[in-house]
Tab-separated table of C-alpha atoms in Angstrom:
chain	number	residue	atom	x	y	z
A	1	MET	CA	19.551	21.509	-7.666
A	2	GLU	CA	19.757	22.187	-11.408
A	3	LEU	CA	21.831	19.022	-11.862
A	4	LEU	CA	19.160	17.022	-10.076
A	5	SER	CA	16.413	18.563	-12.226
A	6	ARG	CA	18.251	17.772	-15.467
A	7	ALA	CA	19.046	14.247	-14.346
A	8	VAL	CA	15.494	13.393	-13.372
A	9	GLU	CA	14.069	15.009	-16.512
A	10	SER	CA	16.549	13.119	-18.685
A	11	VAL	CA	15.620	9.677	-17.461
A	12	LEU	CA	11.914	10.441	-17.534
A	13	ARG	CA	12.055	11.487	-21.176
A	14	GLY	CA	14.363	8.714	-22.319
A	15	ASN	CA	14.380	4.960	-22.427
A	16	ASN	CA	14.901	2.661	-19.466
A	17	ALA	CA	18.530	2.150	-20.409
A	18	ILE	CA	20.623	4.595	-18.415
A	19	CYS	CA	24.224	5.617	-18.946
A	20	PHE	CA	26.275	7.203	-16.176
A	21	ASN	CA	29.627	8.885	-16.282
A	22	SER	CA	32.167	9.572	-13.619
A	23	SER	CA	30.724	13.017	-12.948
A	24	THR	CA	27.236	11.721	-12.146
A	25	PRO	CA	26.731	11.881	-8.350
A	26	SER	CA	25.804	8.566	-6.743
A	27	HIS	CA	22.511	9.843	-5.344
A	28	LEU	CA	21.411	10.910	-8.846
A	29	GLN	CA	22.361	7.506	-10.212
A	30	PHE	CA	20.112	5.967	-7.592
A	31	THR	CA	17.181	8.264	-8.380
A	32	MET	CA	17.490	7.803	-12.144
A	33	THR	CA	17.672	4.028	-11.839
A	34	ALA	CA	14.671	3.941	-9.504
A	35	VAL	CA	12.564	6.002	-11.892
A	36	ALA	CA	13.469	3.766	-14.834
A	37	MET	CA	12.666	0.606	-12.893
A	38	GLU	CA	9.384	2.120	-11.760
A	39	THR	CA	8.471	3.005	-15.338
A	40	GLN	CA	9.203	-0.519	-16.540
A	41	GLU	CA	7.168	-1.958	-13.689
A	42	ASP	CA	4.197	0.242	-14.502
A	43	LYS	CA	4.287	-0.755	-18.160
A	44	GLY	CA	3.819	-4.351	-17.076
A	45	LEU	CA	1.054	-3.386	-14.686
A	46	ASP	CA	-0.604	-1.294	-17.364
A	47	GLN	CA	-0.719	-4.290	-19.685
A	48	LEU	CA	-2.104	-6.382	-16.866
A	49	GLN	CA	-4.823	-3.840	-16.167
A	50	ARG	CA	-5.907	-3.734	-19.819
A	51	GLU	CA	-6.113	-7.512	-19.907
A	52	ASN	CA	-7.965	-7.549	-16.617
A	53	GLU	CA	-10.650	-5.319	-18.085
A	54	SER	CA	-11.148	-7.641	-21.067
A	55	PRO	CA	-13.994	-10.174	-21.186
A	56	ILE	CA	-11.561	-13.092	-20.784
A	57	GLU	CA	-12.594	-15.284	-17.874
A	58	SER	CA	-10.229	-16.457	-15.170
A	59	THR	CA	-8.467	-19.740	-15.791
A	60	GLN	CA	-9.055	-20.713	-12.178
A	61	ASN	CA	-10.517	-24.200	-11.905
A	62	ILE	CA	-13.000	-24.024	-9.056
A	63	ASN	CA	-13.201	-27.798	-8.742
A	64	SER	CA	-9.438	-28.119	-8.255
A	65	LEU	CA	-9.175	-25.580	-5.434
A	66	PRO	CA	-7.963	-26.884	-2.061
A	67	SER	CA	-10.619	-27.710	0.496
A	68	LEU	CA	-11.934	-24.913	2.668
A	69	ASP	CA	-11.342	-27.249	5.602
A	70	GLU	CA	-7.707	-26.169	5.341
A	71	VAL	CA	-8.793	-22.592	6.037
A	72	GLU	CA	-10.057	-23.711	9.429
A	73	GLY	CA	-6.550	-25.000	10.120
A	74	ILE	CA	-5.032	-21.626	9.185
A	75	LEU	CA	-7.511	-19.773	11.375
A	76	GLY	CA	-7.428	-22.239	14.237
A	77	TYR	CA	-11.202	-22.029	14.294
A	78	LYS	CA	-13.834	-24.690	13.537
A	79	PHE	CA	-16.988	-23.340	11.936
A	80	ASN	CA	-20.356	-24.463	13.219
A	81	ASN	CA	-21.968	-23.241	10.002
A	82	LYS	CA	-19.797	-24.267	7.028
A	83	ARG	CA	-22.011	-22.224	4.749
A	84	LEU	CA	-20.548	-19.039	6.268
A	85	LEU	CA	-17.038	-20.206	5.426
A	86	GLU	CA	-18.047	-20.949	1.843
A	87	GLU	CA	-19.746	-17.565	1.552
A	88	ALA	CA	-16.657	-15.756	2.889
A	89	PHE	CA	-14.468	-17.246	0.148
A	90	THR	CA	-16.874	-16.722	-2.761
A	91	HIS	CA	-16.192	-13.626	-4.859
A	92	ALA	CA	-19.080	-11.900	-6.606
A	93	SER	CA	-17.433	-12.560	-9.985
A	94	LEU	CA	-18.191	-16.264	-9.594
A	95	GLY	CA	-21.826	-15.501	-10.409
A	96	GLU	CA	-23.344	-17.509	-7.580
A	97	CYS	CA	-26.523	-16.469	-5.794
A	98	PHE	CA	-24.340	-15.368	-2.872
A	99	SER	CA	-20.940	-13.725	-2.394
A	100	ASN	CA	-18.701	-12.477	0.401
A	101	GLU	CA	-19.851	-8.855	0.101
A	102	ARG	CA	-22.296	-8.943	3.033
A	103	LEU	CA	-19.775	-10.654	5.320
A	104	GLU	CA	-17.144	-8.156	4.186
A	105	TYR	CA	-19.456	-5.362	5.355
A	106	VAL	CA	-19.775	-7.030	8.767
A	107	GLY	CA	-16.073	-7.783	9.058
A	108	ASP	CA	-15.072	-4.215	8.257
A	109	SER	CA	-17.160	-2.899	11.154
A	110	VAL	CA	-15.987	-5.608	13.555
A	111	LEU	CA	-12.319	-5.032	12.712
A	112	ASN	CA	-12.602	-1.306	13.311
A	113	LEU	CA	-14.307	-1.967	16.648
A	114	LEU	CA	-11.610	-4.451	17.686
A	115	PHE	CA	-8.752	-2.044	17.000
A	116	THR	CA	-10.644	0.809	18.635
A	117	LYS	CA	-11.037	-1.239	21.797
A	118	GLU	CA	-7.482	-2.591	21.875
A	119	GLN	CA	-5.780	0.736	21.185
A	120	TYR	CA	-7.933	2.595	23.674
A	121	PHE	CA	-6.501	0.482	26.483
A	122	GLU	CA	-3.002	0.065	25.022
A	123	TYR	CA	-2.449	3.814	24.555
A	124	PRO	CA	-4.211	5.667	27.405
A	125	ASP	CA	-2.228	8.828	26.631
A	126	LEU	CA	-3.123	9.118	22.922
A	127	TRP	CA	-5.774	11.545	21.734
A	128	PRO	CA	-8.501	10.499	19.227
A	129	GLY	CA	-6.669	11.918	16.199
A	130	ALA	CA	-3.559	9.814	16.820
A	131	LEU	CA	-5.648	6.750	17.641
A	132	THR	CA	-7.575	7.167	14.402
A	133	ARG	CA	-4.375	7.278	12.324
A	134	LEU	CA	-3.036	4.222	14.104
A	135	ARG	CA	-6.250	2.275	13.575
A	136	ALA	CA	-6.437	3.287	9.917
A	137	ALA	CA	-2.926	1.959	9.299
A	138	ASN	CA	-3.970	-1.457	10.619
A	139	VAL	CA	-7.266	-1.842	8.788
A	140	ASN	CA	-6.534	-0.333	5.375
A	141	THR	CA	-6.524	-2.286	2.112
A	142	GLU	CA	-2.784	-2.866	1.887
A	143	LYS	CA	-2.414	-4.088	5.456
A	144	LEU	CA	-5.243	-6.601	5.108
A	145	ALA	CA	-4.081	-7.779	1.681
A	146	ARG	CA	-0.703	-8.536	3.247
A	147	VAL	CA	-2.455	-10.735	5.811
A	148	ALA	CA	-4.162	-12.729	3.044
A	149	VAL	CA	-0.863	-13.329	1.224
A	150	LYS	CA	1.174	-14.066	4.330
A	151	HIS	CA	-1.176	-16.821	5.479
A	152	GLY	CA	-2.086	-18.092	2.024
A	153	LEU	CA	-5.787	-17.300	2.312
A	154	HIS	CA	-5.850	-16.080	-1.289
A	155	ARG	CA	-5.309	-19.639	-2.511
A	156	TYR	CA	-8.844	-20.531	-1.420
A	157	LEU	CA	-10.706	-17.577	-2.922
A	158	ARG	CA	-13.255	-18.725	-5.504
A	159	HIS	CA	-13.659	-16.252	-8.339
A	160	LYS	CA	-13.780	-15.587	-12.055
A	161	LYS	CA	-11.857	-12.342	-11.883
A	162	PRO	CA	-9.488	-12.165	-14.880
A	163	LEU	CA	-5.804	-12.376	-14.026
A	164	LEU	CA	-6.273	-11.845	-10.294
A	165	GLU	CA	-3.602	-14.477	-9.672
A	166	GLU	CA	-1.053	-12.436	-11.629
A	167	GLN	CA	-1.992	-9.291	-9.731
A	168	ILE	CA	-1.455	-11.174	-6.491
A	169	ARG	CA	1.964	-12.377	-7.636
A	170	GLN	CA	2.920	-8.811	-8.533
A	171	PHE	CA	1.699	-7.574	-5.138
A	172	SER	CA	3.629	-10.337	-3.358
A	173	ARG	CA	6.837	-9.201	-5.065
A	174	GLU	CA	6.210	-5.546	-4.306
A	175	ILE	CA	5.652	-5.958	-0.575
A	176	GLU	CA	9.116	-7.466	-0.218
A	177	ARG	CA	10.444	-3.926	-0.768
A	178	TYR	CA	8.321	-2.636	2.112
A	179	PRO	CA	8.346	-5.129	5.009
A	180	LEU	CA	5.672	-3.362	7.094
A	181	HIS	CA	3.734	-0.986	4.838
A	182	SER	CA	4.366	1.029	1.682
A	183	ASN	CA	2.076	3.951	2.616
A	184	GLY	CA	0.361	4.060	-0.745
A	185	LEU	CA	3.309	3.334	-3.052
A	186	ILE	CA	2.116	0.024	-4.525
A	187	ASP	CA	-1.036	-1.261	-6.218
A	188	VAL	CA	-3.127	-3.556	-4.018
A	189	PRO	CA	-5.651	-6.201	-5.168
A	190	LYS	CA	-8.702	-5.089	-3.183
A	191	ALA	CA	-10.182	-8.588	-3.407
A	192	LEU	CA	-7.530	-9.750	-0.905
A	193	ALA	CA	-8.483	-7.191	1.733
A	194	ASP	CA	-12.157	-7.953	1.141
A	195	LEU	CA	-11.410	-11.635	1.709
A	196	VAL	CA	-9.863	-10.985	5.127
A	197	GLU	CA	-12.788	-8.783	6.148
A	198	SER	CA	-15.367	-11.339	4.979
A	199	THR	CA	-13.552	-14.057	6.931
A	200	ILE	CA	-13.642	-11.896	10.048
A	201	GLY	CA	-17.350	-11.344	9.449
A	202	ALA	CA	-17.925	-15.080	9.040
A	203	VAL	CA	-16.215	-15.905	12.345
A	204	PHE	CA	-18.134	-13.110	14.068
A	205	ILE	CA	-21.524	-14.410	12.897
A	206	ASP	CA	-20.593	-18.058	13.489
A	207	SER	CA	-19.449	-17.329	17.056
A	208	ASN	CA	-22.761	-15.676	18.002
A	209	SER	CA	-21.288	-12.183	17.582
A	210	SER	CA	-18.397	-12.674	19.985
A	211	ILE	CA	-15.747	-10.026	19.434
A	212	ASP	CA	-13.556	-11.783	22.001
A	213	ILE	CA	-13.464	-14.948	19.896
A	214	VAL	CA	-12.813	-12.947	16.725
A	215	TRP	CA	-9.877	-11.145	18.327
A	216	LYS	CA	-8.476	-14.427	19.661
A	217	VAL	CA	-8.583	-15.900	16.144
A	218	PHE	CA	-7.247	-12.916	14.230
A	219	LYS	CA	-4.848	-11.171	16.613
A	220	VAL	CA	-1.968	-13.448	15.605
A	221	LEU	CA	-2.939	-13.444	11.927
A	222	LEU	CA	-2.894	-9.630	11.828
A	223	GLU	CA	0.707	-9.445	13.025
A	224	PRO	CA	2.852	-7.500	12.585
A	225	ILE	CA	0.403	-4.984	13.971
A	226	ILE	CA	1.481	-1.407	13.303
A	227	ARG	CA	2.085	0.318	16.616
A	228	ARG	CA	2.879	3.841	17.678
A	229	GLU	CA	6.625	3.328	17.402
A	230	THR	CA	6.408	1.738	13.930
A	231	LEU	CA	3.741	3.993	12.411
A	232	LYS	CA	5.150	5.906	9.447
A	233	THR	CA	3.903	9.253	8.216
A	234	HIS	CA	2.340	9.234	4.753
A	235	PRO	CA	4.897	10.601	2.231
A	236	VAL	CA	2.632	13.443	1.075
A	237	THR	CA	1.988	14.560	4.648
A	238	GLN	CA	5.653	14.229	5.558
A	239	LEU	CA	6.774	16.265	2.552
A	240	TYR	CA	4.465	19.133	3.444
A	241	GLU	CA	5.579	19.021	7.082
A	242	VAL	CA	9.279	19.105	6.167
A	243	CYS	CA	8.849	22.003	3.759
A	244	GLN	CA	6.564	23.963	6.050
A	245	LYS	CA	9.138	23.864	8.835
A	246	ARG	CA	11.772	25.256	6.480
A	247	ASN	CA	9.482	27.751	4.785
A	248	LEU	CA	9.753	26.008	1.407
A	249	LYS	CA	6.989	26.148	-1.195
A	250	VAL	CA	5.704	22.777	-2.444
A	251	LYS	CA	3.849	22.319	-5.705
A	252	PHE	CA	2.564	19.095	-7.272
A	253	VAL	CA	2.292	19.276	-11.058
A	254	ASP	CA	-0.367	16.943	-12.419
A	255	LEU	CA	0.942	15.305	-15.612
A	256	TRP	CA	-1.509	12.416	-15.497
A	257	LYS	CA	-3.061	13.027	-18.903
A	258	GLU	CA	0.325	13.380	-20.572
A	259	SER	CA	2.428	10.720	-18.867
A	260	THR	CA	0.431	9.280	-15.913
A	261	SER	CA	2.868	10.983	-13.564
A	262	PHE	CA	3.347	13.845	-11.127
A	263	ASP	CA	6.216	16.288	-10.758
A	264	VAL	CA	7.121	17.852	-7.432
A	265	LEU	CA	8.533	21.370	-7.429
A	266	ILE	CA	10.059	22.857	-4.312
A	267	ASP	CA	10.727	26.568	-4.571
A	268	ASP	CA	10.088	26.151	-8.317
A	269	GLN	CA	12.824	23.526	-8.712
A	270	LEU	CA	12.104	19.959	-9.877
A	271	VAL	CA	12.896	17.672	-6.966
A	272	GLY	CA	10.923	14.504	-7.641
A	273	ARG	CA	8.615	12.589	-9.901
A	274	GLY	CA	6.406	9.559	-9.492
A	275	ALA	CA	4.577	7.479	-12.069
A	276	CYS	CA	1.917	4.790	-12.001
A	277	ARG	CA	-0.192	3.913	-15.007
A	278	LEU	CA	-2.880	2.153	-12.993
A	279	LYS	CA	-3.776	4.642	-10.273
A	280	LYS	CA	-3.335	8.391	-10.134
A	281	GLU	CA	-3.148	8.395	-6.336
A	282	ILE	CA	-0.162	6.038	-6.341
A	283	ALA	CA	1.675	8.269	-8.827
A	284	HIS	CA	1.016	11.223	-6.517
A	285	ASN	CA	2.341	9.318	-3.498
A	286	ARG	CA	5.420	8.101	-5.363
A	287	ALA	CA	6.224	11.641	-6.427
A	288	ALA	CA	6.109	12.765	-2.805
A	289	LYS	CA	8.345	9.874	-1.731
A	290	ASP	CA	10.862	10.633	-4.487
A	291	ALA	CA	10.895	14.298	-3.493
A	292	LEU	CA	11.459	13.341	0.143
A	293	ASP	CA	14.397	11.116	-0.795
A	294	ASN	CA	15.970	14.008	-2.673
A	295	ILE	CA	15.062	16.933	-0.425
A	296	TRP	CA	17.142	15.612	2.474
A	297	ARG	CA	20.279	15.674	0.336
A	298	ILE	CA	19.469	19.151	-0.933
A	299	LEU	CA	18.863	20.473	2.572
A	300	ASP	CA	22.059	18.869	3.835
A	301	GLN	CA	24.023	20.504	1.030
A	302	ARG	CA	22.399	23.859	1.751
A	303	ASP	CA	23.091	23.598	5.486
A	304	ASN	CA	26.701	22.624	4.872
A	305	SER	CA	27.234	25.527	2.496
A	306	ILE	CA	26.132	28.143	5.019
A	307	PRO	CA	29.297	27.977	7.230
A	308	GLU	CA	31.501	28.195	4.122
A	309	GLU	CA	29.659	31.273	2.917
A	310	THR	CA	29.933	32.816	6.382
A	311	ASN	CA	33.674	32.147	6.541
A	312	SER	CA	34.212	33.722	3.158
A	313	LEU	CA	32.690	36.976	4.399
A	314	THR	CA	34.936	37.230	7.463
């Protein structure tokens, strides 16, 4: 445990260049490398965030964007009112007299209703609490942003949001590490999730409020849908559950002001750390995930040492 604490602390205080020796356990090499890579990644994101908050306008050329008719091909749906389609793909930053915010509001409600209905019949044995968690996993910001990227809907979004394209590229790279869902470990461009919701709202209004038509259009696009067997527990929740079962004390140390990071102490020993310069919540989640990755090895070592200690007393 002390070796782990020193190793993690060393890489967090030092540069991204890491030197190992033959005595460094492989699992510590992995943790130290991951922390360094995460730090480097966040430095790039931090720079991106600062630039994104500057008054520089987006370099997106609205006139050169592909036709929204192509969106109808992606959706497999022909709009009766093309104005709804245009509204769904117009971000407020464009400065027009309309934006996709109202349709986003509609789409959010419709999407929640659709998953409520589908899961009610698909899982007749699940209680409301479990159904709520399952629905939330399928309608949250990351899940919907993945849908936008997967089907290329982001290419048609009209905006003047600085450097959104670079944020999307960064997000597209990050989700490759987490095929289904990261559970709060990566930064998500909210504009992508809003786009999917506004598109759902547009189809709902255009189809005379038919939830059946909306589900027919979007059921395939929303795949892979997170189901009971693929639903993962949030790392913070899982960490508390693991430690509670083993009567271990968990403490998160907020170092946000000092280093935009969190430490995780278990029984007063440093077990994990997570950092994210853009969002405090992500740093918190990453710390929990890092602690989970390490706690299993620690518990295995502790469990394996018990028989040896018992034998030495006999």
